[in-house]
Short mmCIF file of C-alpha atoms in Angstrom, two decimals:
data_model
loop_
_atom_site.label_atom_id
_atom_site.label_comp_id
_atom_site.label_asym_id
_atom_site.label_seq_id
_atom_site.Cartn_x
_atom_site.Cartn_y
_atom_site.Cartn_z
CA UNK A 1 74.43 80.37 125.52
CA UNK A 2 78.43 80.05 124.70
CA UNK A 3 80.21 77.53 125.93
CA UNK A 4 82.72 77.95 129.13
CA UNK A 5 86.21 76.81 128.92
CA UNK A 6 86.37 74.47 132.36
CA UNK A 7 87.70 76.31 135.01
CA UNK A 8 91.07 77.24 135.56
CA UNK A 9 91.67 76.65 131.53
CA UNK A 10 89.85 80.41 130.66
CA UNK A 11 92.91 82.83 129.11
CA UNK A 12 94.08 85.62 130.99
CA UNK A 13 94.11 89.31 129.96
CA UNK A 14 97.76 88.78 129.21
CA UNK A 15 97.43 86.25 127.04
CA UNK A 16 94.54 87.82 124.98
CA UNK A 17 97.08 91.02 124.82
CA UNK A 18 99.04 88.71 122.62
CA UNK A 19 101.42 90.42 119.88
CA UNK A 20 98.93 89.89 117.18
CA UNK A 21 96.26 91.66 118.40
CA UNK A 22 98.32 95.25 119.05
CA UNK A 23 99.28 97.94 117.07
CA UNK A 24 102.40 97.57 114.77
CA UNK A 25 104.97 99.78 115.99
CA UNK A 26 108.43 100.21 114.48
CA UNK A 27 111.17 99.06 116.54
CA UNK A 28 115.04 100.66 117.10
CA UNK A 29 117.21 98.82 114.83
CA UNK A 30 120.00 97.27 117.00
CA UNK A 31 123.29 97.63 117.29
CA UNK A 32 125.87 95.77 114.85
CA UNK A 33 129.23 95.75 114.59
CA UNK A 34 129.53 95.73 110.88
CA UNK A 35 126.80 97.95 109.63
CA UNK A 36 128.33 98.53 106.42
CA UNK A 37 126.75 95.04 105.38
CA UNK A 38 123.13 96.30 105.89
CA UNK A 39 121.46 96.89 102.77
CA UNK A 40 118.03 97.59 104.41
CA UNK A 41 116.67 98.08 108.04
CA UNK A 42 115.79 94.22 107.98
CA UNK A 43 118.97 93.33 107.34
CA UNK A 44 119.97 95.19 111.05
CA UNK A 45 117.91 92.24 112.70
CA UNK A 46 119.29 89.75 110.92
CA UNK A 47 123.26 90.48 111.66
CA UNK A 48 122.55 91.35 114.94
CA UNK A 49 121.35 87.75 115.77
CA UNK A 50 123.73 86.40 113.74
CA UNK A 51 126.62 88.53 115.58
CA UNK A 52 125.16 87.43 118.73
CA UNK A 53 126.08 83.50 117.44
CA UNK A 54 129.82 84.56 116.44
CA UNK A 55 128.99 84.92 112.23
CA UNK A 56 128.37 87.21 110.00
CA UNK A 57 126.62 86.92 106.66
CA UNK A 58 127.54 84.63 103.55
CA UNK A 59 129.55 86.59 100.76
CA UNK A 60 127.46 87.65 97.88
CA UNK A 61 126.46 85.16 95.34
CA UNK A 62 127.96 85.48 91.53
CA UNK A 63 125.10 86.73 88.87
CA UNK A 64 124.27 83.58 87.55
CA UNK A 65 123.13 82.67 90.70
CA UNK A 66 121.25 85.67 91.69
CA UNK A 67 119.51 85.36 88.15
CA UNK A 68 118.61 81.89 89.05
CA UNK A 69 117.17 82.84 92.61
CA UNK A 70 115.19 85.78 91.35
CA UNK A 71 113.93 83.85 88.28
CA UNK A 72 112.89 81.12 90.33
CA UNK A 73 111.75 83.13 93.38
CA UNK A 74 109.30 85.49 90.72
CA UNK A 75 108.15 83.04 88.07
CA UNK A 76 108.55 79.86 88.99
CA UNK A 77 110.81 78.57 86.43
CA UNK A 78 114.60 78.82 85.65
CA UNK A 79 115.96 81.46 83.51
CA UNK A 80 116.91 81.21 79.99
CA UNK A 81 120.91 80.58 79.27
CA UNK A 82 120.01 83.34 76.84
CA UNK A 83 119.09 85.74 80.03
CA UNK A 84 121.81 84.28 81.91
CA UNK A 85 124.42 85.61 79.52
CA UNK A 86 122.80 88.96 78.97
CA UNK A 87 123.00 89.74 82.64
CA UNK A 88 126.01 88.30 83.27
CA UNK A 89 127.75 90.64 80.82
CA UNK A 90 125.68 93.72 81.57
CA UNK A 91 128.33 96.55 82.80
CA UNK A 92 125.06 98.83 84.43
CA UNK A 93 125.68 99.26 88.47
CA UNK A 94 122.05 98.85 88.70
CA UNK A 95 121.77 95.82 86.55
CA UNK A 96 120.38 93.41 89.25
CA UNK A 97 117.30 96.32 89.96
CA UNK A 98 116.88 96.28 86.32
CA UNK A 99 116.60 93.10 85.96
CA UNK A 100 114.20 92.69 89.05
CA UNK A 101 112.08 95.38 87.17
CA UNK A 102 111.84 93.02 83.90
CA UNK A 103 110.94 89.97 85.92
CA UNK A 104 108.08 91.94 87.81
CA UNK A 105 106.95 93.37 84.68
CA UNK A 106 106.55 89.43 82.91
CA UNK A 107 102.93 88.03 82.93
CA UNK A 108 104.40 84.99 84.77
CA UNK A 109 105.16 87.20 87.75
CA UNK A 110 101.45 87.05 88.29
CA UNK A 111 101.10 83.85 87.11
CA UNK A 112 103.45 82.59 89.68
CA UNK A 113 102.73 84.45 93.02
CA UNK A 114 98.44 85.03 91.92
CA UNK A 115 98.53 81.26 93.30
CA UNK A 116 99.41 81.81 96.81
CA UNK A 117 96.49 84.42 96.77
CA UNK A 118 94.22 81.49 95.20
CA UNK A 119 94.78 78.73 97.97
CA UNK A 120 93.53 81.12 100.71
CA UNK A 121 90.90 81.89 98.74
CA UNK A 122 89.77 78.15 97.95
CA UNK A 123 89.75 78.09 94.27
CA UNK A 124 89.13 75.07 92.51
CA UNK A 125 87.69 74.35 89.10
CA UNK A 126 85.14 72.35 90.12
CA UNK A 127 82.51 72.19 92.56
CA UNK A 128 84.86 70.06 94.76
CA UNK A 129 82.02 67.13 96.06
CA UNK A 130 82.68 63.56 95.83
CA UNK A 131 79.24 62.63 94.88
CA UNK A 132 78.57 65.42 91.79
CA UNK A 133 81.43 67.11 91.17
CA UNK A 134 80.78 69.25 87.97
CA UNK A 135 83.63 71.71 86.29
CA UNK A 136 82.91 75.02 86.63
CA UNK A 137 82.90 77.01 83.43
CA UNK A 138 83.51 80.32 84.27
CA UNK A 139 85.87 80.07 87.68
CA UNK A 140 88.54 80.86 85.28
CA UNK A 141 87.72 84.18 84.89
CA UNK A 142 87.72 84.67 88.63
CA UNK A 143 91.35 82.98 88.17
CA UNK A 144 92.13 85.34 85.67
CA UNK A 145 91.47 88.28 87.84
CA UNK A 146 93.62 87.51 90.14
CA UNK A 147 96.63 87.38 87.90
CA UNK A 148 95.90 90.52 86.64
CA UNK A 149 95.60 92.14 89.74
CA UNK A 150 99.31 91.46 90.58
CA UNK A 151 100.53 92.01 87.60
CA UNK A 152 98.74 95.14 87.45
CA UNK A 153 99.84 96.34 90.89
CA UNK A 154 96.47 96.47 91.41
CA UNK A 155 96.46 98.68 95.37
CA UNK A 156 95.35 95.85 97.97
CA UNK A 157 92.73 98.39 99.33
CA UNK A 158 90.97 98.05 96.01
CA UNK A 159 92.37 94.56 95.39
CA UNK A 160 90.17 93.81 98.83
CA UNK A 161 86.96 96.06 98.16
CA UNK A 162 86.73 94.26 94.66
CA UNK A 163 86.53 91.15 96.25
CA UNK A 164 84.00 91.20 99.05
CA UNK A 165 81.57 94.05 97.20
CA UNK A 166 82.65 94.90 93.78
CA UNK A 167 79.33 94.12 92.89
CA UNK A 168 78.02 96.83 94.99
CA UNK A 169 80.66 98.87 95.05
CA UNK A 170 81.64 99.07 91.55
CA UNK A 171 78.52 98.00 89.72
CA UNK A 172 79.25 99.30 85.87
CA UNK A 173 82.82 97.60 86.21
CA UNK A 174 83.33 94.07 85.21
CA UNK A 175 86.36 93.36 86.83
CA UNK A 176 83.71 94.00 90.27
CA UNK A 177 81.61 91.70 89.24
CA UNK A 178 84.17 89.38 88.51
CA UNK A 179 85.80 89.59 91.82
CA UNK A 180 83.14 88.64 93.85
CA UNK A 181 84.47 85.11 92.64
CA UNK A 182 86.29 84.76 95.81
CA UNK A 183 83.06 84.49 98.02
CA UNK A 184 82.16 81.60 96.05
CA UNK A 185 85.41 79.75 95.18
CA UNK A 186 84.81 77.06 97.93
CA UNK A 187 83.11 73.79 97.69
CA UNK A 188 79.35 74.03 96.52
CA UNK A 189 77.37 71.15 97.47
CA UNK A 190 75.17 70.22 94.55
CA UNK A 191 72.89 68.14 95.59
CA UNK A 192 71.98 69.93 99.36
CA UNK A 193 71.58 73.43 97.35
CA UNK A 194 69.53 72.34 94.44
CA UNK A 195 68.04 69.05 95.30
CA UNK A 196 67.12 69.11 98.35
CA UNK A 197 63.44 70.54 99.09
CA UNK A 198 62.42 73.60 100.45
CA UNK A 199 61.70 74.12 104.50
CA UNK A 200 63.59 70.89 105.44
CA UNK A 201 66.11 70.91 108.23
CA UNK A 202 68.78 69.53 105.96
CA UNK A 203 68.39 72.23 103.37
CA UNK A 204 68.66 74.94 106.28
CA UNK A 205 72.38 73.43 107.19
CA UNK A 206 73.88 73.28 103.60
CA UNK A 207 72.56 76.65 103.65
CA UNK A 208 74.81 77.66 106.95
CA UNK A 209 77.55 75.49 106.43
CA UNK A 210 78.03 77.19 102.71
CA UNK A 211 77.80 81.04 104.70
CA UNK A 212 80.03 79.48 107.31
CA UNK A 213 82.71 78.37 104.08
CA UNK A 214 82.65 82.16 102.68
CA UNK A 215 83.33 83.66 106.05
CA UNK A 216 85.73 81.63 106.94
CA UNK A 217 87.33 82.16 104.02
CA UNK A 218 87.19 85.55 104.37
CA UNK A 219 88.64 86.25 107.94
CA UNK A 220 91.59 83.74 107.06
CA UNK A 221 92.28 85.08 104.17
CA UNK A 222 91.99 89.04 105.55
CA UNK A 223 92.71 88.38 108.93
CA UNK A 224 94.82 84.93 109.80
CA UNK A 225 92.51 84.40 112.00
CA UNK A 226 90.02 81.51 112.47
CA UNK A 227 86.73 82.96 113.20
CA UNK A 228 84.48 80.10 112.50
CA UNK A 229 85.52 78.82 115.89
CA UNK A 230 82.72 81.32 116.84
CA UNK A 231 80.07 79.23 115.90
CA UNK A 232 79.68 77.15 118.44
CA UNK A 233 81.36 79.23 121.64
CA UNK A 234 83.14 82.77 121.92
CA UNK A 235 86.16 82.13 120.76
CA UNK A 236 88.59 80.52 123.46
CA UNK A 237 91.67 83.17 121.89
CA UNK A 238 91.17 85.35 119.41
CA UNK A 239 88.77 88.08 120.52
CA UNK A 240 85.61 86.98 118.47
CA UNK A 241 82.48 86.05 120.12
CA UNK A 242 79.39 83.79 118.95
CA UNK A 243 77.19 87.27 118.42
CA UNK A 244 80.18 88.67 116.10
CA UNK A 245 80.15 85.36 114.03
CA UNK A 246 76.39 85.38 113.29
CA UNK A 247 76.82 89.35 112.59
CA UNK A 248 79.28 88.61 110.05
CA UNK A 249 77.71 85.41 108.99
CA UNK A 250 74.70 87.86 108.26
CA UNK A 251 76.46 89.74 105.65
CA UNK A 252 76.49 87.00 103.57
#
């Protein structure tokens, strides 16, 4: 049986209706008083609240420090004086799109951003226990996909179905196969999966705990939202209950 939150600590049906959880809808843009300085729809939001403080945006930067910004921003790493100068003296209207173009189109564009996909994921080149904590030969290649995939443009619907069944889905396809690599990034625990014998209650929980690992890494990843909560009481917030974590836990 879940647990109960004590009383008068259960959330309300307003609270549960939080922002999160509802549709995404596109809102007006608000009113500015200098709308010649919005470049984009976002930028509407932003000079509205900073109108409503009494300022306005910063002038433009020059190029060498827009080359900088973008260089740093898309590969991690500060531009060549070389690029520098070629920008800087490039007469095309369109040079900065150009040159956003070049940067996207560098294999340290994946390089660079393929990481933040990685730490959600729980990547690690080794098994990541204390007590045996062996390298893992191959997790590069499950690395490797990933930096591919973004510098391939690779659609996220596919970039998604690759990783949780490519296997299944795309059986004759290596990169598939491959991709399952982010069910299995996170900590393996050596000694409980291989060492430990058969039928015992201790080889039943390194069993759970390592399904418990790949969901959760899976609904935070996908989702932002912390679903193994669920396995001990219906979630207190988000709307997951105990019987949707052990149906998801199931699928693995």
């Amino acid at each position: 049986e879940p647990e109960k939150p004590p009383a008068g600590l259960e959330f309300t049906d307003e609270e549960r209706n939080y922002w999160a959880f509802r549709p995404v809808s596109r809102p007006p843009l608000p009113a500015v008083r200098q709308p010649a300085l919005a470049a984009n729809p976002i930028d509407y939001f932003l000079l509205a609240k900073l109108e409503a403080e009494g300022q306005t945006f910063s002038a433009e930067a020059d190029r060498p420090s827009l080359v900088r910004r973008l260089s740093f921003d898309l590969h991690g790493l500060p531009p060549t004086p070389e690029l520098v100068a070629e920008v800087t003296a490039d007469p095309a209207p369109d040079w900065y799109e150009k040159l956003v173009d070049r940067m996207l189109a560098d294999p340290a564009y994946g390089e660079r951003w393929g990481r933040h996909w990685l730490d959600p994921a729980g990547y690690a080149d080794s098994d990541g226990y204390v007590e045996d904590d062996p390298v893992r030969l191959w997790s590069y290649r499950y690395r490797d996909y990933v930096i591919r995939a973004f510098n391939e443009n690779k659609p996220y619907k596919r970039f998604v179905e690759e990783q949780l069944a490519g296997d299944v889905l795309y059986p004759d396809e290596p990169e598939g196969v491959v991709a399952t690599g982010f069910i299995a990034a996170g900590p393996w625990d050596f000694v409980g999966h291989a060492e430990l014998r058969e039928g015992t209650t201790d080889k039943e929980i390194t069993r759970l705990l390592d399904r418990d690992d790949m969901l959760m890494t899976t609904m935070s990843a996908f989702t932002s939202m912390t679903a193994h909560c669920a396995r001990c009481h219906d979630h207190k917030f988000d709307p997951i209950k105990q019987e949707d974590y052990y149906s998801l836990q199931a699928v693995f």
